[in-house]
mmCIF file of C-alpha atoms and ligand atoms in Angstrom:
data_model
loop_
_atom_site.group_PDB
_atom_site.id
_atom_site.type_symbol
_atom_site.label_atom_id
_atom_site.label_comp_id
_atom_site.label_asym_id
_atom_site.label_seq_id
_atom_site.Cartn_x
_atom_site.Cartn_y
_atom_site.Cartn_z
ATOM 1 C CA UNK A 13 -0.362 0.515 -0.157
ATOM 2 C CA UNK A 14 0.981 3.637 -0.806
ATOM 3 C CA UNK A 15 2.761 6.003 2.202
ATOM 4 C CA UNK A 16 -0.879 7.777 3.443
ATOM 5 C CA UNK A 17 -1.187 12.017 2.743
ATOM 6 C CA UNK A 18 -1.722 11.892 7.208
ATOM 7 C CA UNK A 19 0.252 9.960 9.622
ATOM 8 C CA UNK A 20 -0.525 11.644 13.050
ATOM 9 C CA UNK A 21 1.082 9.543 15.946
ATOM 10 C CA UNK A 22 1.011 10.046 19.507
ATOM 11 C CA UNK A 23 -0.863 13.458 19.394
ATOM 12 C CA UNK A 24 -1.744 15.095 22.311
ATOM 13 C CA UNK A 25 -2.901 18.753 22.314
ATOM 14 C CA UNK A 26 -2.650 20.559 25.550
ATOM 15 C CA UNK A 27 -5.177 23.842 26.871
ATOM 16 C CA UNK A 28 -4.343 26.232 30.000
ATOM 17 C CA UNK A 29 -6.825 25.919 31.628
ATOM 18 C CA UNK A 30 -8.090 28.730 34.754
ATOM 19 C CA UNK A 31 -5.196 29.458 37.331
ATOM 20 C CA UNK A 32 -3.529 25.837 37.287
ATOM 21 C CA UNK A 33 -6.218 23.558 35.319
ATOM 22 C CA UNK A 34 -5.245 22.567 31.832
ATOM 23 C CA UNK A 35 -7.359 20.822 29.534
ATOM 24 C CA UNK A 36 -6.199 17.323 27.846
ATOM 25 C CA UNK A 37 -7.427 17.939 24.669
ATOM 26 C CA UNK A 38 -6.094 15.173 22.539
ATOM 27 C CA UNK A 39 -4.167 12.368 25.276
ATOM 28 C CA UNK A 40 -2.511 10.245 22.106
ATOM 29 C CA UNK A 41 -3.910 10.091 18.790
ATOM 30 C CA UNK A 42 -2.460 7.859 16.335
ATOM 31 C CA UNK A 43 -4.085 7.761 13.004
ATOM 32 C CA UNK A 44 -3.453 7.508 8.509
ATOM 33 C CA UNK A 45 -5.599 8.218 6.180
ATOM 34 C CA UNK A 46 -4.743 7.231 2.071
ATOM 35 C CA UNK A 47 -4.640 9.684 -0.930
ATOM 36 C CA UNK A 48 -9.339 9.652 -1.885
ATOM 37 C CA UNK A 49 -10.277 8.682 2.069
ATOM 38 C CA UNK A 50 -13.335 10.166 2.811
ATOM 39 C CA UNK A 51 -12.956 10.465 6.319
ATOM 40 C CA UNK A 52 -15.810 11.069 8.376
ATOM 41 C CA UNK A 53 -14.674 12.732 12.383
ATOM 42 C CA UNK A 54 -18.096 11.804 14.611
ATOM 43 C CA UNK A 55 -18.350 12.612 18.548
ATOM 44 C CA UNK A 56 -19.622 14.691 21.397
ATOM 45 C CA UNK A 57 -19.439 17.615 22.210
ATOM 46 C CA UNK A 58 -16.075 18.726 23.608
ATOM 47 C CA UNK A 59 -14.973 15.575 22.799
ATOM 48 C CA UNK A 60 -11.822 17.135 20.589
ATOM 49 C CA UNK A 61 -12.429 17.033 16.769
ATOM 50 C CA UNK A 62 -12.477 20.857 16.393
ATOM 51 C CA UNK A 63 -9.157 20.925 18.286
ATOM 52 C CA UNK A 64 -7.883 17.986 15.788
ATOM 53 C CA UNK A 65 -9.007 19.707 12.527
ATOM 54 C CA UNK A 66 -7.129 22.975 13.556
ATOM 55 C CA UNK A 67 -3.763 20.229 13.750
ATOM 56 C CA UNK A 68 -4.368 19.077 10.794
ATOM 57 C CA UNK A 69 -5.582 22.115 8.956
ATOM 58 C CA UNK A 70 -1.451 23.473 10.128
ATOM 59 C CA UNK A 71 -4.113 25.931 11.890
ATOM 60 C CA UNK A 72 -2.917 25.321 15.245
ATOM 61 C CA UNK A 73 -0.100 22.712 16.609
ATOM 62 C CA UNK A 74 0.238 19.828 18.575
ATOM 63 C CA UNK A 75 2.220 19.951 21.900
ATOM 64 C CA UNK A 76 3.750 15.567 21.381
ATOM 65 C CA UNK A 77 3.236 14.002 18.481
ATOM 66 C CA UNK A 78 4.097 13.630 14.746
ATOM 67 C CA UNK A 79 1.627 14.524 12.218
ATOM 68 C CA UNK A 80 3.825 13.758 9.129
ATOM 69 C CA UNK A 81 1.694 15.553 5.521
ATOM 70 C CA UNK A 82 2.982 13.946 2.753
ATOM 71 C CA UNK A 83 5.618 12.747 3.595
ATOM 72 C CA UNK A 84 7.013 15.836 5.567
ATOM 73 C CA UNK A 85 6.822 16.900 9.360
ATOM 74 C CA UNK A 86 4.222 19.168 10.197
ATOM 75 C CA UNK A 87 4.590 19.498 13.511
ATOM 76 C CA UNK A 88 7.180 21.484 14.796
ATOM 77 C CA UNK A 89 7.253 24.949 12.470
ATOM 78 C CA UNK A 90 7.221 28.510 12.678
ATOM 79 C CA UNK A 91 5.120 29.564 12.159
ATOM 80 C CA UNK A 92 6.230 31.470 8.595
ATOM 81 C CA UNK A 93 6.759 27.861 7.233
ATOM 82 C CA UNK A 94 3.718 26.383 8.589
ATOM 83 C CA UNK A 95 1.052 30.072 7.160
ATOM 84 C CA UNK A 96 2.446 28.823 3.760
ATOM 85 C CA UNK A 97 1.989 25.192 3.840
ATOM 86 C CA UNK A 98 -2.062 25.697 4.925
ATOM 87 C CA UNK A 99 -1.639 28.298 1.179
ATOM 88 C CA UNK A 100 -0.195 25.354 -0.701
ATOM 89 C CA UNK A 101 -1.152 22.167 0.532
ATOM 90 C CA UNK A 102 -4.545 22.400 2.792
ATOM 91 C CA UNK A 103 -8.029 23.192 2.322
ATOM 92 C CA UNK A 104 -9.837 24.752 4.763
ATOM 93 C CA UNK A 105 -14.235 24.596 5.002
ATOM 94 C CA UNK A 106 -15.475 26.142 7.981
ATOM 95 C CA UNK A 107 -18.734 25.972 9.909
ATOM 96 C CA UNK A 108 -18.809 30.163 9.629
ATOM 97 C CA UNK A 109 -18.124 30.361 6.330
ATOM 98 C CA UNK A 110 -15.800 32.895 6.662
ATOM 99 C CA UNK A 111 -15.331 34.970 3.428
ATOM 100 C CA UNK A 112 -14.708 38.395 2.830
ATOM 101 C CA UNK A 113 -17.873 40.818 3.576
ATOM 102 C CA UNK A 114 -17.039 43.100 1.023
ATOM 103 C CA UNK A 115 -15.946 41.327 -1.326
ATOM 104 C CA UNK A 116 -17.142 39.609 -4.986
ATOM 105 C CA UNK A 117 -17.484 36.237 -4.740
ATOM 106 C CA UNK A 118 -14.341 35.350 -7.221
ATOM 107 C CA UNK A 119 -11.517 37.546 -5.443
ATOM 108 C CA UNK A 120 -12.621 36.160 -2.252
ATOM 109 C CA UNK A 121 -11.665 32.793 -3.955
ATOM 110 C CA UNK A 122 -8.937 34.133 -5.012
ATOM 111 C CA UNK A 123 -7.118 35.374 -1.903
ATOM 112 C CA UNK A 124 -5.291 32.379 -1.398
ATOM 113 C CA UNK A 125 -3.233 32.836 -4.759
ATOM 114 C CA UNK A 126 -2.887 36.535 -4.320
ATOM 115 C CA UNK A 127 -1.229 36.040 -1.219
ATOM 116 C CA UNK A 128 1.179 33.680 -2.921
ATOM 117 C CA UNK A 129 2.263 35.215 -5.538
ATOM 118 C CA UNK A 130 0.105 34.371 -8.131
ATOM 119 C CA UNK A 131 -0.666 37.632 -11.098
ATOM 120 C CA UNK A 132 -3.533 39.216 -11.852
ATOM 121 C CA UNK A 133 -5.043 37.381 -14.824
ATOM 122 C CA UNK A 134 -3.562 33.584 -13.265
ATOM 123 C CA UNK A 135 -5.555 34.611 -10.523
ATOM 124 C CA UNK A 136 -9.192 35.439 -11.759
ATOM 125 C CA UNK A 137 -9.091 32.339 -13.979
ATOM 126 C CA UNK A 138 -8.232 29.545 -11.828
ATOM 127 C CA UNK A 139 -11.019 31.924 -9.041
ATOM 128 C CA UNK A 140 -13.424 31.345 -11.867
ATOM 129 C CA UNK A 141 -12.291 27.729 -13.255
ATOM 130 C CA UNK A 142 -13.228 27.313 -9.208
ATOM 131 C CA UNK A 143 -16.081 28.483 -9.011
ATOM 132 C CA UNK A 144 -17.407 27.120 -11.822
ATOM 133 C CA UNK A 145 -16.045 23.400 -10.423
ATOM 134 C CA UNK A 146 -18.843 23.846 -7.235
ATOM 135 C CA UNK A 147 -21.972 26.459 -9.631
ATOM 136 C CA UNK A 148 -21.635 28.948 -9.294
ATOM 137 C CA UNK A 149 -19.934 29.947 -12.683
ATOM 138 C CA UNK A 150 -22.893 32.531 -12.683
ATOM 139 C CA UNK A 151 -22.522 34.362 -9.271
ATOM 140 C CA UNK A 152 -18.639 35.540 -9.413
ATOM 141 C CA UNK A 153 -19.233 39.246 -8.623
ATOM 142 C CA UNK A 154 -21.999 38.048 -6.366
ATOM 143 C CA UNK A 155 -20.628 39.823 -2.769
ATOM 144 C CA UNK A 156 -21.299 37.379 0.249
ATOM 145 C CA UNK A 157 -24.028 39.322 1.621
ATOM 146 C CA UNK A 158 -26.301 38.657 -2.004
ATOM 147 C CA UNK A 159 -25.460 35.000 -2.079
ATOM 148 C CA UNK A 160 -28.006 31.771 0.743
ATOM 149 C CA UNK A 161 -25.884 30.617 2.787
ATOM 150 C CA UNK A 162 -25.344 27.391 0.528
ATOM 151 C CA UNK A 163 -24.358 29.899 -2.149
ATOM 152 C CA UNK A 164 -21.733 30.985 0.651
ATOM 153 C CA UNK A 165 -20.167 28.313 1.863
ATOM 154 C CA UNK A 166 -19.363 26.997 -2.400
ATOM 155 C CA UNK A 167 -17.762 29.430 -2.223
ATOM 156 C CA UNK A 168 -15.839 28.309 0.384
ATOM 157 C CA UNK A 169 -15.306 25.139 -1.278
ATOM 158 C CA UNK A 170 -13.759 26.948 -4.703
ATOM 159 C CA UNK A 171 -11.598 28.631 -2.292
ATOM 160 C CA UNK A 172 -9.724 25.111 -0.850
ATOM 161 C CA UNK A 173 -9.926 23.421 -3.688
ATOM 162 C CA UNK A 174 -8.119 26.717 -5.814
ATOM 163 C CA UNK A 175 -4.795 25.696 -4.992
ATOM 164 C CA UNK A 176 -5.161 21.941 -5.332
ATOM 165 C CA UNK A 177 -4.704 21.386 -2.714
ATOM 166 C CA UNK A 178 -3.492 17.382 -0.756
ATOM 167 C CA UNK A 179 -6.363 17.410 1.583
ATOM 168 C CA UNK A 180 -9.483 19.283 2.186
ATOM 169 C CA UNK A 181 -10.630 19.522 5.519
ATOM 170 C CA UNK A 182 -14.128 21.015 6.700
ATOM 171 C CA UNK A 183 -15.057 21.346 10.377
ATOM 172 C CA UNK A 184 -19.105 20.827 10.122
ATOM 173 C CA UNK A 185 -19.770 22.247 7.389
ATOM 174 C CA UNK A 186 -23.169 22.278 6.912
ATOM 175 C CA UNK A 187 -23.636 23.055 10.964
ATOM 176 C CA UNK A 188 -25.003 26.691 10.015
ATOM 177 C CA UNK A 189 -27.139 25.497 6.586
ATOM 178 C CA UNK A 190 -31.099 24.616 6.076
ATOM 179 C CA UNK A 191 -32.003 20.423 5.666
ATOM 180 C CA UNK A 192 -31.994 21.486 1.290
ATOM 181 C CA UNK A 193 -28.015 23.806 1.405
ATOM 182 C CA UNK A 194 -27.623 20.592 3.511
ATOM 183 C CA UNK A 195 -27.998 17.811 1.217
ATOM 184 C CA UNK A 196 -26.880 20.546 -1.927
ATOM 185 C CA UNK A 197 -22.699 20.194 -0.052
ATOM 186 C CA UNK A 198 -23.665 16.668 0.885
ATOM 187 C CA UNK A 199 -23.995 15.588 -3.105
ATOM 188 C CA UNK A 200 -21.280 18.562 -3.890
ATOM 189 C CA UNK A 201 -18.847 16.271 -1.097
ATOM 190 C CA UNK A 202 -19.561 13.542 -2.633
ATOM 191 C CA UNK A 203 -18.713 14.558 -6.197
ATOM 192 C CA UNK A 204 -15.553 15.408 -5.041
ATOM 193 C CA UNK A 205 -14.944 11.995 -3.641
ATOM 194 C CA UNK A 206 -15.112 10.473 -7.128
ATOM 195 C CA UNK A 207 -13.161 12.973 -8.392
ATOM 196 C CA UNK A 208 -10.103 11.449 -5.817
ATOM 197 C CA UNK A 209 -10.515 13.974 -3.632
ATOM 198 C CA UNK A 210 -9.475 13.818 0.353
ATOM 199 C CA UNK A 211 -12.105 14.690 1.999
ATOM 200 C CA UNK A 212 -11.338 14.062 6.723
ATOM 201 C CA UNK A 213 -15.467 16.463 7.674
ATOM 202 C CA UNK A 214 -16.484 16.923 10.887
ATOM 203 C CA UNK A 215 -20.218 16.111 11.862
ATOM 204 C CA UNK A 216 -23.240 15.743 14.282
ATOM 205 C CA UNK A 217 -25.260 13.943 11.323
ATOM 206 C CA UNK A 218 -26.009 10.565 10.973
ATOM 207 C CA UNK A 219 -26.853 11.628 7.402
ATOM 208 C CA UNK A 220 -23.165 12.878 6.600
ATOM 209 C CA UNK A 221 -21.060 10.081 8.358
ATOM 210 C CA UNK A 222 -23.073 8.213 6.700
ATOM 211 C CA UNK A 223 -21.752 8.785 3.438
ATOM 212 C CA UNK A 224 -18.849 8.746 4.133
ATOM 213 C CA UNK A 225 -16.269 5.472 3.468
ATOM 214 C CA UNK A 226 -14.936 5.975 7.195
ATOM 215 C CA UNK A 227 -15.941 6.956 10.170
ATOM 216 C CA UNK A 228 -13.693 7.853 13.106
ATOM 217 C CA UNK A 229 -15.401 8.510 16.863
ATOM 218 C CA UNK A 230 -13.256 10.534 19.576
ATOM 219 C CA UNK A 231 -13.626 10.495 22.304
ATOM 220 C CA UNK A 232 -12.064 12.310 25.571
ATOM 221 C CA UNK A 233 -9.750 13.151 22.927
ATOM 222 C CA UNK A 234 -9.027 9.819 22.193
ATOM 223 C CA UNK A 235 -9.929 7.169 19.124
ATOM 224 C CA UNK A 236 -12.808 4.972 20.257
ATOM 225 C CA UNK A 237 -13.181 1.577 18.796
ATOM 226 C CA UNK A 238 -16.673 1.628 16.506
ATOM 227 C CA UNK A 239 -19.025 3.646 18.103
ATOM 228 C CA UNK A 240 -18.897 5.567 21.922
ATOM 229 C CA UNK A 241 -21.495 3.825 24.494
ATOM 230 C CA UNK A 242 -23.136 6.091 25.612
ATOM 231 C CA UNK A 243 -24.713 7.917 22.097
ATOM 232 C CA UNK A 244 -25.725 3.703 20.706
ATOM 233 C CA UNK A 245 -27.360 2.731 23.910
ATOM 234 C CA UNK A 246 -29.904 5.116 24.022
HETATM 235 P P1 LIG B 1 -15.125 19.570 19.500
HETATM 236 O O1 LIG B 1 -14.546 20.080 19.013
HETATM 237 O O2 LIG B 1 -15.329 18.104 18.982
HETATM 238 O O3 LIG B 1 -16.707 20.277 20.277
HETATM 239 P P2 LIG B 1 -12.976 21.358 21.028
HETATM 240 O O4 LIG B 1 -11.827 19.937 19.855
HETATM 241 O O5 LIG B 1 -13.189 21.801 20.571
HETATM 242 O O6 LIG B 1 -14.081 19.652 20.356
HETATM 243 O O7 LIG B 1 -12.972 21.351 21.932
HETATM 244 C C1 LIG B 1 -12.121 20.191 22.541
HETATM 245 C C2 LIG B 1 -11.723 20.070 24.044
HETATM 246 O O8 LIG B 1 -10.743 21.519 24.662
HETATM 247 C C3 LIG B 1 -12.283 21.224 25.304
HETATM 248 O O9 LIG B 1 -12.992 20.388 26.867
HETATM 249 C C4 LIG B 1 -12.890 22.573 24.607
HETATM 250 O O10 LIG B 1 -13.295 22.946 25.553
HETATM 251 C C5 LIG B 1 -11.655 22.345 25.142
HETATM 252 N N1 LIG B 1 -10.448 23.985 24.192
HETATM 253 C C6 LIG B 1 -10.970 24.087 22.924
HETATM 254 N N2 LIG B 1 -10.016 24.748 22.731
HETATM 255 C C7 LIG B 1 -9.124 25.424 23.539
HETATM 256 C C8 LIG B 1 -8.419 26.641 23.991
HETATM 257 N N3 LIG B 1 -8.434 27.429 22.860
HETATM 258 N N4 LIG B 1 -8.423 26.438 24.441
HETATM 259 C C9 LIG B 1 -8.596 25.974 26.411
HETATM 260 N N5 LIG B 1 -9.673 24.820 26.440
HETATM 261 C C10 LIG B 1 -9.924 24.798 24.576
HETATM 262 MG MG1 LIG B 2 -16.187 21.913 17.505
#
């Protein structure tokens, strides 16, 4: 079998709490994810899902442990090196979209390319392609306030895809959407999976988990074998 895209070993994350209290958000995560997998990350609130996603997305660093992304150790990089990895190799989709409000869909999607110094013309073309890919080819100049929730999330997905990242990460991407937009966005993730993208989604929704090829359950900062008993028993 080929090497995993993501290989975690012994990942822990401890936050300073009030006074002397520490919060052990992750207590030793070992996990391999392979190219083309569609993984759902599930578990109760507070179990460490967002903490793990932020580490996977190089938005935060582990307290201890090793994270190999495409074979490169990214667990102890300086902030500017991390920013470069985020920009070039990771697509991240947030629950609240995180778009620039006064900026067109196209300019929002161009942003990661602008940071990287891609020229105006290529930037515009690639942003248009990405927006067309997510079904928004006719909404290029709309601002977020002129788009529905589902359309906003499509813009965010286009922004995440525009650099052709190694992994696409999404933390509760349908958490702010109505049921129709949720189905819409899930359909788009299905298509991206069929195209061979590597997807990792955090979700509370069984429906989302059911679409993924593999579900990973977190509980108290650890991967639990199968579905947590507490949730399954009622
Ligand atoms: P989930 O996404 O599964 O709801 P989180 O990863 O957000 O869980 O949180 C895991 C644990 O870490 C929780 O106990 C939470 O309160 C704590 N936590 C998360 N972020 C911080 C932070 N920045 N500072 C202190 N504690 C945090
Ligand atoms: Mg969370």
